[in-house]
Coordinates of N, CA and C in Angstrom, one line a residue:
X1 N 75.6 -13.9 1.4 CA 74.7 -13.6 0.3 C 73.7 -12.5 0.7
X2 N 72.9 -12.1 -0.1 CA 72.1 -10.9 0.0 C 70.7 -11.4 0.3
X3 N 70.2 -10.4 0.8 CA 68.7 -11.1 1.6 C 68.2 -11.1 0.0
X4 N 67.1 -12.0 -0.5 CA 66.8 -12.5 -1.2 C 67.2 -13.3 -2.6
X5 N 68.6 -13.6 -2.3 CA 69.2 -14.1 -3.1 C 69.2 -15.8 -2.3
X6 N 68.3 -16.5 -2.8 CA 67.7 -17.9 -2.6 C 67.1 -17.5 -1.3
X7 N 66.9 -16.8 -0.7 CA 66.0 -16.8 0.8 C 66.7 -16.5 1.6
X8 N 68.5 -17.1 1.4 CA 69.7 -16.8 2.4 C 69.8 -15.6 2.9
X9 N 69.8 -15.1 4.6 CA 70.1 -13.8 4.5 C 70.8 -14.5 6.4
X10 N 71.9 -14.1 6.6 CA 72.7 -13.8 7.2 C 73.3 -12.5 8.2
X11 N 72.0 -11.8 7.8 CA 72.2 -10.6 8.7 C 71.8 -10.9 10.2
X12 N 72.2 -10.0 11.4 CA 71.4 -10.0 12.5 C 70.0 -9.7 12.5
X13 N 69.1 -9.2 13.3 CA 68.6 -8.8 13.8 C 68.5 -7.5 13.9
X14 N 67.9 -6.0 13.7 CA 68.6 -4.4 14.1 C 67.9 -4.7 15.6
X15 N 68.8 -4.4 16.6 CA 68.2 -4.2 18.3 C 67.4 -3.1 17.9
X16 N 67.4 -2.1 17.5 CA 66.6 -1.1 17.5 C 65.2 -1.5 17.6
X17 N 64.9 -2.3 16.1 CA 63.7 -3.4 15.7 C 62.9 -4.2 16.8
X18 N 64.3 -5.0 17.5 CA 63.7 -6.0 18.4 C 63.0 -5.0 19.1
X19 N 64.1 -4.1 19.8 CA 63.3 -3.6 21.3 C 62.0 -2.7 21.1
X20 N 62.0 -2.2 19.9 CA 60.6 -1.6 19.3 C 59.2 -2.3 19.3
X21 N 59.6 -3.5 19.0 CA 58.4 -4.5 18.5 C 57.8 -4.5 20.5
X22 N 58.8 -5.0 21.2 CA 59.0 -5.3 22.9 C 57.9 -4.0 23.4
X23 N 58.0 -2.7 22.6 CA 57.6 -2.0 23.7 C 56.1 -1.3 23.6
X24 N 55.3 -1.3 24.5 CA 54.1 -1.2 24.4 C 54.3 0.7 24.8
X25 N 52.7 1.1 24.5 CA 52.1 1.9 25.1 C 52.7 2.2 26.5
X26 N 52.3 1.0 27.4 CA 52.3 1.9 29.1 C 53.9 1.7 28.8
X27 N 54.8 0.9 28.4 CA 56.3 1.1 28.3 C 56.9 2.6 28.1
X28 N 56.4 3.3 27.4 CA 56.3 4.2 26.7 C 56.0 5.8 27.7
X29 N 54.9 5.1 28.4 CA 54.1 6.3 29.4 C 55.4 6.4 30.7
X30 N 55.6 4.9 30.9 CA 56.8 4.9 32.2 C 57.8 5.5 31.3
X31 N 58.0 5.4 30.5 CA 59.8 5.6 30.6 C 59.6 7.7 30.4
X32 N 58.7 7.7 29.7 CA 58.6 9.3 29.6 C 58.2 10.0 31.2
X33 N 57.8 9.8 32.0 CA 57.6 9.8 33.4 C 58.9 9.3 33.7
X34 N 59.5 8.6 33.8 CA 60.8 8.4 34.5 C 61.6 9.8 34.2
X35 N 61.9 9.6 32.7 CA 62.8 10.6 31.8 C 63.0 12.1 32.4
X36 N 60.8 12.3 32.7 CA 61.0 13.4 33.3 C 61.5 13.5 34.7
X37 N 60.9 12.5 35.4 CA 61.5 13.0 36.7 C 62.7 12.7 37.0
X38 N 63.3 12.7 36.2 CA 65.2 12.4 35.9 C 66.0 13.9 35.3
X39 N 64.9 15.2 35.6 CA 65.2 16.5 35.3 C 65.1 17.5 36.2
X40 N 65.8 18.5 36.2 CA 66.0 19.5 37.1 C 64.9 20.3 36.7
X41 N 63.9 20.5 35.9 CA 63.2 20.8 35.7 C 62.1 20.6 36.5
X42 N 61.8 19.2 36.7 CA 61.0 18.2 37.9 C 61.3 18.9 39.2
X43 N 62.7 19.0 39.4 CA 63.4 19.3 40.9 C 62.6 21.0 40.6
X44 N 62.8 21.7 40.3 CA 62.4 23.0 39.7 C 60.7 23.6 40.5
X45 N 60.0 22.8 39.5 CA 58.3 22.9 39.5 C 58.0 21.8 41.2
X46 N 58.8 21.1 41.7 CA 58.3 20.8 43.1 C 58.7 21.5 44.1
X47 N 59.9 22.4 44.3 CA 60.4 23.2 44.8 C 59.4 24.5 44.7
X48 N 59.0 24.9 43.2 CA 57.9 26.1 43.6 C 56.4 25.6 44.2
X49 N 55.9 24.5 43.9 CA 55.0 24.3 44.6 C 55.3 23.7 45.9
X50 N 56.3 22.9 46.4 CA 56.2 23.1 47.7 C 56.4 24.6 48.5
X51 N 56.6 25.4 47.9 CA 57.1 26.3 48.4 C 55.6 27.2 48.6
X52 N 55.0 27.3 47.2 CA 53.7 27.6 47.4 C 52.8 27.3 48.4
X53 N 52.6 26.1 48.1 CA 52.0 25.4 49.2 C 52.1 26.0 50.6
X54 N 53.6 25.8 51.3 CA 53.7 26.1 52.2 C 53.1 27.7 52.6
X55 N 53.8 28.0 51.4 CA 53.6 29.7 52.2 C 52.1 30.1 52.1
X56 N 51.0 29.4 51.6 CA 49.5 29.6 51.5 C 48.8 28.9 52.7
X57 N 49.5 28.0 53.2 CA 49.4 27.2 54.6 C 49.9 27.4 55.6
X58 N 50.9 28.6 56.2 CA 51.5 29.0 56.9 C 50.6 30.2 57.2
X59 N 49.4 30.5 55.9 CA 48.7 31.8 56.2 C 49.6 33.5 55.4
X60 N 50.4 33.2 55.1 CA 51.0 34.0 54.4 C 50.6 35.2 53.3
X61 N 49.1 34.3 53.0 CA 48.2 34.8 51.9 C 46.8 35.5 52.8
X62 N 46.6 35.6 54.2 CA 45.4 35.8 54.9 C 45.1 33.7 55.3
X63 N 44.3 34.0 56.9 CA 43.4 33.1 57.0 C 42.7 32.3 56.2
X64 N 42.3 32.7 55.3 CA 41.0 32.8 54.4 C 41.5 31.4 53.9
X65 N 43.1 31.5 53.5 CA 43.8 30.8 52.2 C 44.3 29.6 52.6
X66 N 44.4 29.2 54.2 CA 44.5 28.1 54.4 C 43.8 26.8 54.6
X67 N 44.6 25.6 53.6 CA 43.2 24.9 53.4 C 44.2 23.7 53.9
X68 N 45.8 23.5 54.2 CA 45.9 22.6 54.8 C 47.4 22.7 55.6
X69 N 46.8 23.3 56.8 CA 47.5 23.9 58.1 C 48.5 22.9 58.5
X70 N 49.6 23.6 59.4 CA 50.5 22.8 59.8 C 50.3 21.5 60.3
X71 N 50.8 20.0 60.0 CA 51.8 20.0 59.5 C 51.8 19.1 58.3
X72 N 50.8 19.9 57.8 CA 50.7 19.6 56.2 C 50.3 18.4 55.8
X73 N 49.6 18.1 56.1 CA 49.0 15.9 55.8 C 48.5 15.9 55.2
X74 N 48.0 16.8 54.4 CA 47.6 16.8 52.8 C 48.8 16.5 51.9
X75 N 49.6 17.9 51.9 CA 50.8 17.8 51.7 C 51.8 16.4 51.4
X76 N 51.9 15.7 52.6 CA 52.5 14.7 53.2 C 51.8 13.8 52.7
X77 N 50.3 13.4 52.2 CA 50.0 12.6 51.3 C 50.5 12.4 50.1
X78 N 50.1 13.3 49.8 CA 50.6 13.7 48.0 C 51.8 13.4 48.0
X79 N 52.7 13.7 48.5 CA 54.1 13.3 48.0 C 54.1 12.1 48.2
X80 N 53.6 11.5 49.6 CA 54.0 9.7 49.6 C 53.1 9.4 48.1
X81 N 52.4 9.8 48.1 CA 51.6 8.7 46.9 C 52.4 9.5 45.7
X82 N 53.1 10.4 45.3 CA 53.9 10.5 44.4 C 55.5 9.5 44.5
X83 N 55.6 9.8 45.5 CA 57.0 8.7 46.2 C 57.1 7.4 45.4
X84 N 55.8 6.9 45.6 CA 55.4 5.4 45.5 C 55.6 5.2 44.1
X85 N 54.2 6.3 43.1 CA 54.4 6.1 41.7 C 55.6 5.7 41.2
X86 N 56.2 7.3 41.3 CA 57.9 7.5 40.9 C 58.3 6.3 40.9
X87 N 59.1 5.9 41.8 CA 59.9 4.7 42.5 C 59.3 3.3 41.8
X88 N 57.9 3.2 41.7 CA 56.9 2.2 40.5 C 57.0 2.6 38.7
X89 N 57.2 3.4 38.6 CA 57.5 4.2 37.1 C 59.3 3.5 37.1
X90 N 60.0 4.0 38.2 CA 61.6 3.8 37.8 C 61.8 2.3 38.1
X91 N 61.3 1.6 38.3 CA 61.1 -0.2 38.6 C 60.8 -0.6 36.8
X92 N 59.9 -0.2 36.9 CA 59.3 -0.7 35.0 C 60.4 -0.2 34.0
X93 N 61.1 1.4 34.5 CA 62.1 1.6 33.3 C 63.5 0.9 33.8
X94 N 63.3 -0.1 35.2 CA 65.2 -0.7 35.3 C 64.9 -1.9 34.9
X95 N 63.3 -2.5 34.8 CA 62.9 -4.1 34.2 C 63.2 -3.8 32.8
X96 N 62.9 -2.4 32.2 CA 62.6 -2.6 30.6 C 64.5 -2.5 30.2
X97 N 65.1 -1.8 31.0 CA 66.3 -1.5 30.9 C 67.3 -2.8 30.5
X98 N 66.9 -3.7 32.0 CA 67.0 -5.2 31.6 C 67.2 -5.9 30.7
X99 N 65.8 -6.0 30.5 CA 65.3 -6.9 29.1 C 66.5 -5.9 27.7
X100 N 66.2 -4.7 28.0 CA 67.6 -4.4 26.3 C 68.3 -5.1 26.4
X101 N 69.4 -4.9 27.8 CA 70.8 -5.4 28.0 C 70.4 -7.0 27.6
X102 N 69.6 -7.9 27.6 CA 69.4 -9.2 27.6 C 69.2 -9.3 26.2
X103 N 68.8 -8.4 25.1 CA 68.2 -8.2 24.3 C 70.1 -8.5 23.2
X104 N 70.5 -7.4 23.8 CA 72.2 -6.8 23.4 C 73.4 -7.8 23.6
X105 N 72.8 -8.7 24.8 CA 73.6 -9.5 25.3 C 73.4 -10.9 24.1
X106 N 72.1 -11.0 23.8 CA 71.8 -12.5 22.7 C 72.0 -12.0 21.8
X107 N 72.0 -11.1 20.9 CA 72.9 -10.3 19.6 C 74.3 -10.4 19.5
X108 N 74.5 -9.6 20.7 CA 76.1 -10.3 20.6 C 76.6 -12.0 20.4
X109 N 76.3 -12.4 21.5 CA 76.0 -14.1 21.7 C 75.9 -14.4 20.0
X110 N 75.6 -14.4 19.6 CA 75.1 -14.4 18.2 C 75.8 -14.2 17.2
X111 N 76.1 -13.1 17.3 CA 77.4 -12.6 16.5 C 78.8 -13.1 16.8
X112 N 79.0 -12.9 17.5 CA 80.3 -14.2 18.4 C 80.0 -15.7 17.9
X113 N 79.3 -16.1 18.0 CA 79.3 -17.4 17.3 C 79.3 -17.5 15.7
X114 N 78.3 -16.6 14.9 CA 78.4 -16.6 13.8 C 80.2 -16.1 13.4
X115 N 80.5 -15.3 13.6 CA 81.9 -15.0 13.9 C 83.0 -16.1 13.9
X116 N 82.6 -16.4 14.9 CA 83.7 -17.7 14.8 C 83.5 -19.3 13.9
X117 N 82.2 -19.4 13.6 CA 82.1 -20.5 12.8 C 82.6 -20.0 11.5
X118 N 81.9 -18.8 11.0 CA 82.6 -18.2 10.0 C 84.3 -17.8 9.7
X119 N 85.1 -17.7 10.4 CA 86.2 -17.6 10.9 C 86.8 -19.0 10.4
X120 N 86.1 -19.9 11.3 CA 86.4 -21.9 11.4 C 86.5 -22.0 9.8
X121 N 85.9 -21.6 9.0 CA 85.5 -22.3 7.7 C 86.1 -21.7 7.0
X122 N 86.6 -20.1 6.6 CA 87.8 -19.7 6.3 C 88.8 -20.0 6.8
X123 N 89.5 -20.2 8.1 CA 90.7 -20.9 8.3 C 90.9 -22.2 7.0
X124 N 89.8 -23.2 7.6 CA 90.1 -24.1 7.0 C 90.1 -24.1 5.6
X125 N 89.4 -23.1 4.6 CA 89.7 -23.0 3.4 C 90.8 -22.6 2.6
X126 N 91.4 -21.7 3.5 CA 93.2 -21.3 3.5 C 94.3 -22.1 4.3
X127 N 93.7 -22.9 4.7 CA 94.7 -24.2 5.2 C 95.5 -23.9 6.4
X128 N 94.9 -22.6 7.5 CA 95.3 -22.3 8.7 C 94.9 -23.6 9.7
X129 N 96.5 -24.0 10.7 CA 96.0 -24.8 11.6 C 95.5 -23.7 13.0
X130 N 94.2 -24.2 12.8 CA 93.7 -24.4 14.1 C 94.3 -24.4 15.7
X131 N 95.2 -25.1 15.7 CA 95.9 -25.0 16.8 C 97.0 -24.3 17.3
X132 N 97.3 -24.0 16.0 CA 98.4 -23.0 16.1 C 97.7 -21.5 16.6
X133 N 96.3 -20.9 15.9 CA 95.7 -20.0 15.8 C 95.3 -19.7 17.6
X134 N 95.1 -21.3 17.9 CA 94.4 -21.2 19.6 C 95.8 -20.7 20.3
X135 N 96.4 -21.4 20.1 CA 97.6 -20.9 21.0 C 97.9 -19.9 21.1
X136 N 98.2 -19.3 19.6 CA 98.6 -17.4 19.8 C 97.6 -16.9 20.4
X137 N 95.9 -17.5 20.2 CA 95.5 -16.7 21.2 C 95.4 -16.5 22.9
X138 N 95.6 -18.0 22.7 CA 95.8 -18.0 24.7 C 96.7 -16.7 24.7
X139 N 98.0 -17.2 24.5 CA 98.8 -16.4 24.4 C 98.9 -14.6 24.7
X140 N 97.7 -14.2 23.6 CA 97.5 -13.0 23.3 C 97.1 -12.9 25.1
X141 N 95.8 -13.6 25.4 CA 94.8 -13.6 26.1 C 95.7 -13.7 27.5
X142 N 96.8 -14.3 27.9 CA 97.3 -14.5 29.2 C 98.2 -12.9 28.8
X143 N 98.6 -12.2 28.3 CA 99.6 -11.3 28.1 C 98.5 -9.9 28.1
X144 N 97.6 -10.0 27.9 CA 96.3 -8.9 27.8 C 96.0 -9.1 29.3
X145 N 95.6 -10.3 30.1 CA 95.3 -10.3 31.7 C 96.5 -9.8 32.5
X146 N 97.8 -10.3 32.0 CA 98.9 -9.6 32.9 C 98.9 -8.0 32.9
X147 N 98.8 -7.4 32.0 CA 98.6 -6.1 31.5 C 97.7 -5.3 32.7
X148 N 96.6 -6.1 32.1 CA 95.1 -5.8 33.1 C 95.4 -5.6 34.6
X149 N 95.8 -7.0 35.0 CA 96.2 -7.2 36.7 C 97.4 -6.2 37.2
X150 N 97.9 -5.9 35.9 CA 99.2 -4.5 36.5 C 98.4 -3.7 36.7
X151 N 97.8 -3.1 35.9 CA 97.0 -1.9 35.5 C 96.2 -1.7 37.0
X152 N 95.5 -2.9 37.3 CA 94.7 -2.8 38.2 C 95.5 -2.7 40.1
X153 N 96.6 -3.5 39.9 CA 97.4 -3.2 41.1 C 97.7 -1.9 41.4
X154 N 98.4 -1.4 40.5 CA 98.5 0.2 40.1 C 98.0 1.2 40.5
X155 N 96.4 1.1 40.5 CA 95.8 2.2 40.4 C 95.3 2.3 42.2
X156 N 95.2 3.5 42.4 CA 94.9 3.8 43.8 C 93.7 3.6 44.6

């Protein structure tokens, strides 16, 4: 039936919906900070400034310009404490990552059950046995794994 037709509504859930409602602000900050540092772009702009860096610390620019001489521990800070973020930014986006798949996983769950009760109740209203139905499927199901286990012997 149709959503407000007696209250009944039979639809899922849209995952879109769930995982929207799920995500906050800082969810939002990490994953866009992941996203980026998931670009060659990223690789790009650290490559010119390390490079900067170096060559204004090597003296390349005059004496004057060096403010953090070999072997760079300034330098060598900043990246570990960027190291750390990052690596803490890509932790929150493989937790949130998670939680979808968990999200995707009870939708389905869901639908597979509604599925098959639904299924159960039409058989039985057209007078399909049940047991006969299981069988063809073992059936299908042991002739689909032989398939598989060839398939998988097979390959190199």
């Amino acid at each position: 039936m149709a959503p407000g037709n007696n209250g009944f509504d039979v639809r899922l859930p849209n995952e879109q919906a769930v995982l929207a409602r799920m995500r906050g602000t800082q969810d939002r900050i990490a994953d866009a900070i992941t996203t980026f540092a998931g670009t060659m772009q990223f690789v790009y702009i650290h490559a010119a400034w390390f490079t900067v860096w170096i060559a204004f610390n090597e003296g390349l620019f005059g004496h004057s310009a060096v403010w953090d001489p070999y072997p760079f521990g300034l330098l060598t800070m900043i990246v570990s404490l960027e190291a750390i973020f990052l690596s803490t930014f890509v932790m929150v986006s493989q937790n949130r990552q998670a939680m979808r798949e968990k999200v995707r996983a009870d939708l389905d769950f869901e639908t597979n059950i509604r599925s098959e009760v639904w299924s159960a109740h039409i058989g039985h209203a057209l007078g399909v046995d049940p047991q006969q139905v299981e069988q063809e499927v073992q059936t299908l199901l042991a002739q689909n794994q032989a398939k598989m286990s060839g398939a998988e012997q097979s390959s190199p």
